[in-house]
XYZ file of C-alpha atoms in Angstrom:
643
model
C -43.509 -60.966 90.260
C -43.615 -62.949 87.028
C -40.616 -64.697 85.558
C -38.635 -63.289 82.666
C -39.909 -64.474 79.275
C -37.135 -64.590 76.601
C -39.661 -64.368 73.759
C -41.180 -61.213 75.196
C -37.745 -59.717 75.810
C -36.731 -60.375 72.198
C -39.903 -58.767 70.884
C -39.622 -55.698 73.125
C -35.944 -55.061 72.377
C -36.388 -55.596 68.645
C -39.385 -53.266 68.609
C -37.438 -50.606 70.512
C -34.686 -50.780 67.909
C -37.314 -50.250 65.220
C -38.443 -47.083 67.027
C -34.915 -45.730 66.586
C -35.315 -46.570 62.910
C -38.485 -44.469 62.991
C -36.474 -41.545 64.374
C -33.971 -41.834 61.542
C -36.878 -42.026 59.100
C -38.201 -38.785 60.580
C -34.814 -37.173 59.904
C -34.973 -38.143 56.225
C -38.642 -37.154 56.015
C -37.843 -33.649 57.286
C -34.542 -33.425 55.403
C -36.164 -33.914 52.032
C -38.720 -31.169 52.665
C -36.239 -28.365 53.403
C -34.001 -26.510 50.954
C -30.624 -28.003 50.138
C -28.728 -25.335 52.062
C -30.411 -26.525 55.279
C -30.627 -30.281 54.839
C -27.529 -31.157 56.870
C -28.683 -28.953 59.720
C -32.131 -30.576 59.677
C -30.701 -34.097 59.701
C -28.212 -33.085 62.373
C -30.958 -31.926 64.730
C -32.426 -35.423 64.872
C -29.080 -37.171 65.279
C -28.072 -34.745 68.016
C -31.327 -35.250 69.910
C -30.807 -39.008 69.739
C -27.584 -38.513 71.713
C -28.840 -35.751 74.014
C -32.075 -37.404 75.122
C -30.321 -40.767 75.530
C -28.084 -39.263 78.208
C -30.883 -37.196 79.769
C -33.089 -40.273 80.001
C -30.477 -42.267 81.913
C -29.580 -39.402 84.249
C -33.027 -38.117 85.177
C -35.683 -38.653 82.509
C -36.680 -42.233 83.288
C -36.900 -41.487 86.998
C -39.168 -38.481 86.409
C -41.395 -40.376 83.971
C -41.604 -43.806 85.614
C -40.147 -43.400 89.089
C -42.183 -43.757 92.292
C -45.234 -41.533 91.996
C -45.475 -38.069 93.512
C -49.080 -36.801 93.690
C -49.953 -38.367 90.330
C -47.974 -35.625 88.558
C -44.339 -36.692 88.387
C -42.016 -39.525 89.235
C -39.608 -39.211 92.138
C -35.836 -38.931 91.974
C -35.265 -42.401 93.431
C -33.945 -43.765 90.119
C -31.522 -40.999 89.190
C -28.814 -42.443 86.979
C -30.920 -45.653 86.837
C -30.035 -46.369 90.452
C -31.719 -49.546 91.796
C -32.682 -50.643 88.273
C -31.221 -53.944 87.147
C -32.075 -56.958 85.057
C -35.067 -57.984 87.139
C -38.556 -57.046 85.918
C -40.558 -54.242 87.477
C -43.819 -55.124 89.252
C -45.492 -52.177 87.511
C -43.985 -52.054 84.008
C -43.447 -54.930 81.568
C -43.404 -57.607 84.232
C -42.043 -60.320 81.919
C -38.917 -58.461 80.708
C -36.082 -56.796 82.580
C -36.665 -53.253 83.729
C -33.611 -52.149 81.773
C -35.370 -53.368 78.633
C -38.290 -51.169 79.629
C -35.866 -48.258 80.116
C -34.557 -48.671 76.568
C -38.031 -49.041 75.090
C -39.295 -45.814 76.630
C -36.034 -44.049 75.796
C -36.637 -44.533 72.080
C -40.107 -42.994 72.391
C -38.700 -39.972 74.240
C -36.111 -39.483 71.497
C -38.756 -39.620 68.754
C -40.981 -37.100 70.534
C -38.198 -34.548 71.005
C -37.034 -35.024 67.419
C -40.397 -34.250 65.854
C -40.424 -30.765 67.456
C -37.304 -29.768 65.511
C -39.548 -29.028 62.547
C -40.386 -25.735 64.277
C -36.718 -24.681 64.162
C -36.100 -25.774 60.588
C -34.190 -23.309 58.388
C -34.068 -20.502 60.957
C -33.388 -21.751 64.508
C -29.919 -21.480 66.030
C -28.307 -24.785 66.919
C -27.686 -23.537 70.452
C -31.411 -22.867 70.778
C -32.240 -26.417 69.704
C -29.753 -27.815 72.234
C -31.019 -25.924 75.266
C -34.687 -26.138 74.319
C -34.555 -29.896 73.763
C -33.084 -30.742 77.145
C -35.449 -28.363 78.976
C -38.516 -29.503 77.043
C -37.798 -33.197 77.569
C -37.335 -32.656 81.295
C -40.173 -30.230 81.950
C -42.798 -31.356 79.434
C -42.285 -34.863 78.103
C -41.254 -36.549 81.347
C -44.253 -35.283 83.379
C -46.762 -36.034 80.613
C -45.329 -39.545 80.178
C -45.805 -40.091 83.909
C -49.398 -38.856 83.742
C -50.313 -41.390 81.070
C -47.994 -44.349 81.628
C -46.408 -43.961 85.039
C -47.679 -46.018 87.969
C -50.495 -43.998 89.623
C -50.235 -41.130 87.107
C -53.431 -39.114 87.063
C -54.339 -39.807 83.414
C -53.835 -43.535 83.909
C -55.941 -43.398 87.062
C -58.665 -41.506 85.169
C -58.328 -44.204 82.498
C -57.384 -41.917 79.643
C -56.357 -44.472 77.009
C -53.097 -43.859 75.176
C -51.649 -47.091 73.856
C -48.413 -45.805 72.309
C -48.362 -42.003 72.525
C -51.251 -40.070 71.010
C -51.266 -37.524 73.833
C -47.763 -38.136 75.190
C -45.989 -38.001 71.840
C -48.066 -36.400 69.127
C -50.259 -33.881 70.917
C -47.553 -32.699 73.312
C -44.922 -32.597 70.572
C -47.207 -31.153 67.903
C -48.594 -28.365 70.084
C -45.082 -27.544 71.264
C -43.898 -27.353 67.657
C -46.795 -25.021 66.844
C -45.984 -22.693 69.753
C -42.255 -22.763 68.979
C -42.903 -21.875 65.339
C -45.081 -18.980 66.452
C -42.453 -17.658 68.892
C -39.592 -17.933 66.373
C -41.564 -16.281 63.597
C -41.715 -17.184 59.898
C -38.834 -17.860 57.568
C -37.664 -15.059 55.321
C -40.040 -14.667 52.384
C -42.173 -17.446 53.800
C -45.033 -16.608 51.443
C -42.995 -17.573 48.406
C -43.692 -21.130 47.148
C -40.799 -23.462 47.896
C -40.626 -27.017 46.666
C -38.904 -29.769 48.699
C -35.303 -30.084 47.599
C -35.360 -33.919 47.475
C -38.703 -35.716 47.307
C -36.952 -39.090 47.117
C -35.402 -38.453 50.543
C -38.840 -37.718 51.980
C -40.235 -40.920 50.460
C -37.339 -42.898 51.907
C -38.107 -41.342 55.277
C -41.776 -42.298 54.931
C -40.844 -45.900 54.242
C -38.607 -46.016 57.311
C -41.347 -44.387 59.402
C -43.914 -46.927 58.261
C -41.605 -49.851 58.961
C -40.396 -48.495 62.278
C -43.933 -47.717 63.439
C -44.583 -51.431 63.808
C -42.012 -51.369 66.574
C -43.438 -48.130 67.966
C -46.970 -49.432 68.430
C -46.300 -53.166 68.448
C -43.559 -52.890 71.043
C -45.875 -51.083 73.438
C -47.802 -54.312 73.863
C -44.679 -55.330 75.835
C -45.450 -58.987 75.145
C -45.172 -61.242 72.137
C -48.700 -62.592 71.837
C -51.951 -62.170 69.922
C -52.305 -58.573 71.115
C -49.058 -57.639 69.380
C -50.337 -59.151 66.136
C -53.564 -57.184 66.376
C -51.607 -53.977 66.943
C -49.574 -54.498 63.787
C -52.699 -55.060 61.703
C -54.448 -51.910 62.955
C -51.288 -49.844 62.508
C -50.793 -50.880 58.897
C -54.499 -50.547 58.075
C -54.769 -47.006 59.374
C -51.644 -45.850 57.528
C -52.791 -47.399 54.253
C -56.290 -45.943 54.514
C -55.030 -42.453 55.358
C -52.607 -42.554 52.440
C -55.354 -43.512 50.005
C -57.692 -40.869 51.431
C -55.150 -38.050 51.184
C -54.158 -39.153 47.701
C -57.777 -39.299 46.525
C -58.708 -35.883 47.914
C -55.610 -34.143 46.540
C -56.083 -35.900 43.174
C -59.666 -34.675 42.987
C -58.680 -31.094 43.835
C -55.498 -30.772 41.778
C -56.204 -33.219 38.952
C -52.924 -35.031 39.642
C -51.962 -37.674 42.220
C -49.305 -36.263 44.521
C -46.632 -38.725 45.594
C -45.549 -36.486 48.464
C -49.195 -36.074 49.403
C -49.533 -39.819 49.680
C -46.464 -39.920 51.922
C -47.919 -37.217 54.135
C -51.203 -39.129 54.328
C -49.457 -42.326 55.428
C -47.684 -40.370 58.149
C -50.991 -38.901 59.328
C -52.516 -42.379 59.520
C -49.612 -43.639 61.621
C -50.009 -40.685 63.980
C -53.754 -41.149 64.413
C -53.613 -44.884 65.151
C -50.896 -44.501 67.798
C -53.187 -44.017 70.841
C -55.755 -46.539 69.591
C -53.677 -49.362 68.087
C -54.126 -51.796 70.977
C -57.747 -50.964 71.733
C -59.616 -51.009 68.387
C -60.476 -53.500 65.667
C -59.114 -53.448 62.103
C -62.464 -52.136 60.867
C -62.222 -49.223 63.283
C -58.638 -48.635 62.092
C -60.035 -48.013 58.598
C -62.317 -45.286 59.952
C -59.478 -43.781 61.987
C -57.210 -43.752 58.928
C -59.935 -42.211 56.796
C -60.484 -39.423 59.316
C -56.742 -38.820 59.633
C -56.295 -38.436 55.889
C -59.262 -36.103 55.604
C -58.719 -33.920 58.667
C -54.946 -33.576 58.323
C -55.232 -32.738 54.634
C -57.713 -29.983 55.476
C -55.393 -28.660 58.196
C -52.494 -28.409 55.747
C -54.668 -26.451 53.317
C -55.733 -23.969 55.993
C -52.401 -23.620 57.808
C -51.515 -20.404 55.931
C -54.268 -18.644 57.868
C -52.295 -19.060 61.095
C -49.505 -16.687 62.099
C -47.314 -19.594 63.185
C -45.109 -20.733 60.322
C -44.393 -24.464 60.406
C -42.384 -25.254 57.259
C -42.611 -29.043 57.698
C -46.324 -29.382 58.552
C -45.704 -30.836 62.016
C -48.753 -29.376 63.684
C -51.320 -30.218 60.945
C -50.204 -33.851 61.123
C -49.303 -34.353 64.775
C -51.783 -32.039 66.498
C -54.803 -32.723 64.302
C -53.902 -36.380 63.792
C -53.121 -36.813 67.485
C -56.361 -35.199 68.637
C -58.418 -37.243 66.189
C -56.664 -40.435 67.225
C -57.151 -39.777 70.947
C -60.845 -38.973 70.524
C -61.336 -41.871 68.113
C -59.982 -44.154 70.828
C -62.849 -42.968 73.023
C -65.236 -43.727 70.161
C -64.051 -47.128 68.916
C -62.318 -48.784 71.900
C -63.604 -52.272 72.557
C -63.163 -54.568 75.535
C -63.412 -57.477 73.095
C -60.135 -56.341 71.507
C -58.433 -55.494 74.802
C -60.142 -55.979 78.137
C -57.581 -53.725 79.830
C -58.782 -50.810 77.738
C -62.505 -51.214 78.055
C -65.279 -49.958 75.794
C -65.698 -46.619 74.048
C -68.762 -44.585 73.149
C -69.941 -46.862 70.345
C -69.778 -49.832 72.715
C -71.952 -48.069 75.267
C -69.404 -46.164 77.378
C -69.674 -42.387 76.721
C -67.512 -41.691 79.771
C -64.474 -42.917 77.863
C -64.838 -40.207 75.231
C -65.112 -37.576 77.972
C -61.958 -38.898 79.622
C -60.133 -38.758 76.311
C -61.220 -35.156 75.817
C -59.958 -34.201 79.273
C -56.574 -35.725 78.539
C -56.336 -33.941 75.185
C -57.198 -30.505 76.584
C -54.890 -30.710 79.611
C -51.905 -31.929 77.594
C -52.434 -29.259 74.939
C -52.499 -26.411 77.438
C -49.639 -27.753 79.533
C -47.319 -28.508 76.614
C -48.126 -25.255 74.830
C -47.763 -23.101 77.946
C -44.500 -24.690 79.063
C -43.030 -24.420 75.567
C -43.860 -20.713 75.488
C -42.263 -20.185 78.906
C -39.103 -22.115 77.980
C -38.569 -20.159 74.780
C -39.310 -16.806 76.400
C -36.819 -17.641 79.156
C -34.151 -18.601 76.636
C -34.945 -15.494 74.617
C -33.933 -13.280 77.541
C -30.375 -14.612 77.395
C -29.790 -15.450 73.734
C -31.056 -15.055 70.193
C -33.438 -17.873 69.280
C -32.979 -17.675 65.529
C -30.111 -16.919 63.196
C -29.471 -13.527 61.620
C -31.122 -12.786 58.279
C -27.856 -13.059 56.374
C -27.187 -16.461 57.954
C -30.667 -17.619 57.050
C -30.117 -16.493 53.460
C -26.838 -18.406 53.219
C -28.252 -21.497 54.922
C -27.796 -23.099 58.309
C -25.501 -25.845 57.036
C -22.611 -23.467 56.439
C -23.381 -20.671 58.913
C -24.185 -22.954 61.870
C -21.992 -25.973 61.169
C -19.389 -24.919 58.614
C -20.383 -27.884 56.434
C -22.687 -28.640 53.543
C -24.526 -31.682 52.278
C -23.627 -30.892 48.674
C -20.170 -29.877 47.433
C -21.416 -27.490 44.762
C -23.538 -25.574 47.212
C -20.698 -25.487 49.734
C -18.377 -23.839 47.203
C -21.074 -21.353 46.237
C -21.775 -20.484 49.858
C -18.115 -19.943 50.604
C -17.951 -17.435 47.783
C -21.030 -15.697 49.148
C -19.477 -15.570 52.610
C -16.325 -14.032 51.174
C -18.408 -11.460 49.314
C -20.331 -10.656 52.485
C -17.086 -10.144 54.419
C -15.756 -7.868 51.679
C -18.959 -5.832 51.800
C -18.651 -5.585 55.578
C -15.106 -4.269 55.259
C -16.105 -1.712 52.650
C -18.924 -0.424 54.825
C -16.574 -0.112 57.798
C -14.084 1.852 55.701
C -16.798 4.192 54.468
C -18.015 4.781 58.015
C -14.446 5.348 59.148
C -13.625 7.813 56.387
C -16.870 9.686 56.872
C -16.349 9.994 60.616
C -12.766 11.074 60.096
C -13.877 13.905 57.830
C -16.610 14.953 60.257
C -14.284 14.984 63.255
C -11.567 16.824 61.356
C -13.992 19.484 60.153
C -15.602 19.780 63.577
C -12.243 20.209 65.225
C -11.213 22.933 62.821
C -14.416 24.860 63.493
C -14.006 24.430 67.232
C -10.441 25.693 67.075
C -11.507 28.726 65.059
C -14.389 29.423 67.428
C -12.156 29.161 70.478
C -9.658 31.547 68.881
C -12.333 34.108 68.050
C -14.150 33.858 71.395
C -11.468 33.387 74.030
C -13.692 34.770 76.781
C -16.656 32.527 76.047
C -18.578 31.296 79.077
C -17.446 28.067 80.807
C -20.766 26.455 79.896
C -20.125 26.951 76.196
C -16.581 25.640 76.516
C -17.910 22.547 78.339
C -20.368 21.893 75.506
C -17.591 22.153 72.961
C -15.470 19.712 74.947
C -18.358 17.292 75.270
C -19.024 17.463 71.533
C -15.407 16.627 70.822
C -15.477 13.694 73.249
C -18.517 12.220 71.515
C -16.879 12.584 68.128
C -13.699 10.943 69.379
C -15.724 8.076 70.851
C -17.410 7.473 67.485
C -14.004 7.453 65.820
C -12.617 4.941 68.307
C -15.565 2.646 67.637
C -14.962 2.873 63.892
C -11.283 2.059 64.462
C -12.272 -0.931 66.595
C -14.538 -2.276 63.860
C -11.806 -1.985 61.265
C -9.127 -3.431 63.527
C -11.254 -6.514 64.208
C -11.847 -7.269 60.541
C -9.654 -10.130 59.377
C -9.610 -10.223 55.578
C -10.154 -13.578 53.936
C -6.904 -13.017 52.005
C -4.981 -13.583 55.221
C -6.678 -16.910 55.862
C -6.078 -18.068 52.307
C -2.613 -16.724 51.464
C -0.791 -15.382 54.524
C 0.544 -11.900 55.289
C 3.140 -11.535 52.530
C 0.834 -12.597 49.710
C -2.117 -10.632 51.122
C -0.072 -7.403 51.074
C 1.053 -8.260 47.533
C -2.607 -8.467 46.487
C -3.196 -4.987 47.933
C -0.179 -3.676 46.052
C -1.381 -5.281 42.835
C -4.633 -3.335 43.079
C -2.657 -0.086 43.145
C -0.408 -1.281 40.327
C -3.454 -1.970 38.125
C -4.536 1.632 38.763
C -1.245 2.963 37.362
C 0.891 3.232 40.495
C 4.537 2.203 40.445
C 4.849 -0.235 43.341
C 8.092 -1.738 44.603
C 7.449 -4.648 46.963
C 10.256 -6.447 48.748
C 9.545 -9.200 51.241
C 11.538 -12.011 52.837
C 8.734 -13.695 54.748
C 7.573 -15.911 51.887
C 4.878 -18.452 52.740
C 5.623 -18.391 56.483
C 2.511 -17.951 58.603
C 2.545 -15.737 61.684
C 0.201 -15.754 64.679
C -3.184 -14.392 63.637
C -3.029 -11.185 65.779
C 0.353 -10.250 64.268
C -0.815 -10.886 60.699
C -4.027 -8.942 61.226
C -2.295 -5.941 62.804
C 0.464 -5.631 60.183
C -1.953 -6.116 57.323
C -4.148 -3.367 58.789
C -1.140 -1.006 58.843
C -0.335 -1.802 55.204
C -3.952 -1.355 54.181
C -4.337 2.002 55.955
C -1.021 3.251 54.590
C -1.935 2.321 51.030
C -5.372 3.878 51.491
C -3.701 7.167 52.451
C -1.372 6.824 49.468
C -4.310 6.462 47.124
C -5.999 9.531 48.593
C -3.130 11.939 49.230
C 0.091 10.974 47.430
C 1.185 13.351 44.675
C 3.577 10.942 42.936
C 2.974 7.422 41.737
C 5.997 5.776 43.412
C 5.487 3.611 46.502
C 7.953 1.275 48.241
C 6.766 -1.578 50.486
C 9.128 -3.717 52.562
C 8.189 -6.690 54.736
C 10.983 -8.633 56.380
C 12.048 -10.481 59.471
C 14.610 -8.600 61.551
C 15.932 -10.850 64.284
C 12.990 -11.774 66.482
C 10.668 -9.159 65.016
C 8.649 -8.537 61.862
C 9.105 -5.114 60.280
C 6.831 -3.448 57.729
C 7.683 -0.201 55.926
C 5.493 1.742 53.498
C 6.992 4.845 51.867
C 5.524 7.308 49.409
C 6.651 10.650 47.987
C 3.404 12.521 48.404
C 2.555 15.848 49.990
C 3.236 14.612 53.542
C 2.111 16.374 56.698
C 3.525 17.930 59.822
C 4.255 15.591 62.755
C 1.650 17.293 64.964
C -1.100 16.173 62.587
C -0.379 12.592 63.513
C 0.719 12.869 67.133
C -1.885 15.345 68.315
C -4.694 13.812 70.334
C -7.317 15.976 68.693
C -6.137 16.815 65.189
C -6.765 13.466 63.584
C -7.643 14.541 60.085
C -7.132 11.894 57.429
C -4.649 9.888 59.516
C -7.180 8.519 61.972
C -6.760 4.933 60.753
C -3.030 4.970 61.488
C -3.761 6.260 64.988
C -5.919 3.210 65.538
C -3.293 0.901 64.053
C -0.663 2.369 66.380
C -2.785 1.328 69.342
C -3.181 -2.155 67.890
C 0.575 -2.558 67.294
C 1.350 -1.284 70.798
C -0.952 -3.913 72.304
C 1.298 -6.552 70.727
C 4.448 -5.037 72.246
C 5.526 -3.299 69.052
C 5.626 0.250 67.803
C 4.432 2.279 64.852
C 6.195 5.468 63.774
C 5.401 7.935 61.032
C 8.111 10.112 59.486
C 6.711 12.836 57.285
C 7.244 16.367 56.146
C 5.176 18.602 53.876
C 6.137 18.039 50.244
C 8.524 15.179 51.046
C 6.198 12.233 51.481
C 5.565 9.820 54.332
C 7.341 6.775 55.758
C 5.297 4.435 57.957
C 7.267 1.891 60.009
C 5.604 -0.856 62.062
C 7.570 -3.437 64.009
C 6.122 -6.289 66.062
C 8.333 -8.532 68.205
C 7.762 -12.261 68.166
C 7.737 -13.773 71.627
C 9.112 -17.254 72.170
C 5.587 -18.601 71.995
C 4.914 -16.583 68.833
C 8.116 -17.801 67.231
C 7.004 -21.374 67.838
C 3.649 -20.521 66.306
C 5.204 -19.502 62.975
C 4.309 -22.167 60.436
C 6.048 -22.748 57.135
C 3.667 -24.082 54.499
C 5.665 -25.052 51.441
C 2.518 -26.153 49.641
C 0.756 -22.821 50.080
C 0.971 -19.823 47.824
C 4.327 -18.186 47.374
C 5.092 -14.528 47.050
C 4.283 -14.539 43.324
C 0.692 -15.676 43.658
C -1.887 -13.000 43.002
């Protein structure tokens, strides 16, 4: 075992920190390419994965990737929780720095790989899907593939498949997985419409951070501070620069204008392609690798619309195509003169190396793609993988996180959410009213039929009963939908002011409304507010439909340890049996549902009515000791006069 070398340790740890900078650069790169209503969600995916994979790597990931070999396929569980790993170097990995330094170095690569796949979920994937998929994918895909290539006695390392910093482990596995995930999730809404990046400057900032951090990504994998590390930095920079110029030149020739974003994408492609080859090829070979990356990845982006998989951030054209080209180019240009540990490639007289590289590429592609498909299909059996269409329209920032990157857009989205809730309520009311009319009419016909055919067969009577049960079930479902709707007015203003707003709507239509309340700005527990507001709303709805005079009295007050609501009109009224009967629900179905809701809170709802004399609805809900403590007085909120 060699002694610890402080210079090597400093280089490795500094390089690992730069890889984290690369991950943050990836977040900005992706964030600038999405629409502004999804930028916070896109950035958040990367930051979340940084935390998630960091914990997974310590608990199990490092042991699976670099632990004692099992059949050349996976590491053992000997190092769970980094057990037995201390400050001493490993005899197999980075023998001149502590093994914990090696743990941190490989952790940053695992984080970057998982983060790049989030492009497949951009603008449509649920956050819960990203969470569960990331931890499963890192454990079941990344960790085994890392062991194959870099673990002691892994089968790809034994076969001598060269992968200096992650062409197969990072870019091919991650890129193919992103392609499969995008295919499983399906395209964004109106994906064929042209959509420009919302902030090109953010993408350029991300590109700069990627380019800078990539020196740590490839240079740190030398694991020593010597001439090899210097050579790696030169090849990395050369490939990125060449690919950028190539992409820029091709796009300029085709579109008659030099694309700044195109140049950024080309630089990224060059960084991807040089990753597996950086420590094995000369600077001259790096120029050829960069040229191929710019050309091939540009062509892939142009032809991506022919594929059914919709990748909004171009992850697979860059990572899959660039990764495959880089891995195969390693088999072409590798030279033992540059790195004796790597050996020669095809152009140096060793065709076997190119074959080995091809084997590694094919196996990783099929394994990563197949496992990604299985993981997503498994998750899809228990949960929705993507957000609802309305949530996608409004943006993931607000619908998934309740936040927004830009204040203006946040205010606009809140108004859209309020409008959507209002539309939902209106639809529920229409369904409710329609069902009420259907059930009432059906019941009247059934009653008439039963009266005219008292000796009808039992089978016919059973069918009539069954029909009525189905109708009643539909009505109960409509009542449940309405009862569960909590108007935004309650959240904003409180019960007293929300009822005042309802009364004001009637007043604007010519009704004479008298509203007396003593609750003021006090806030009640949410179930109490929702139930009493529902009673007021249903009562006023009946007033609008059936009252024959324009006078309505509304009272809301605290009576001891209870809240009492009264709504009285002088309309045509109805007989008590029309409300209390189980079957004759007529136009009072909503109040039947509200009575059940009030009863569930320990209160009661009564209706006093007589034909030609109007209707008095009384609802009273007691406040338990816990509920009384929950009442909040908000002197800074709206008072009873706000409308």
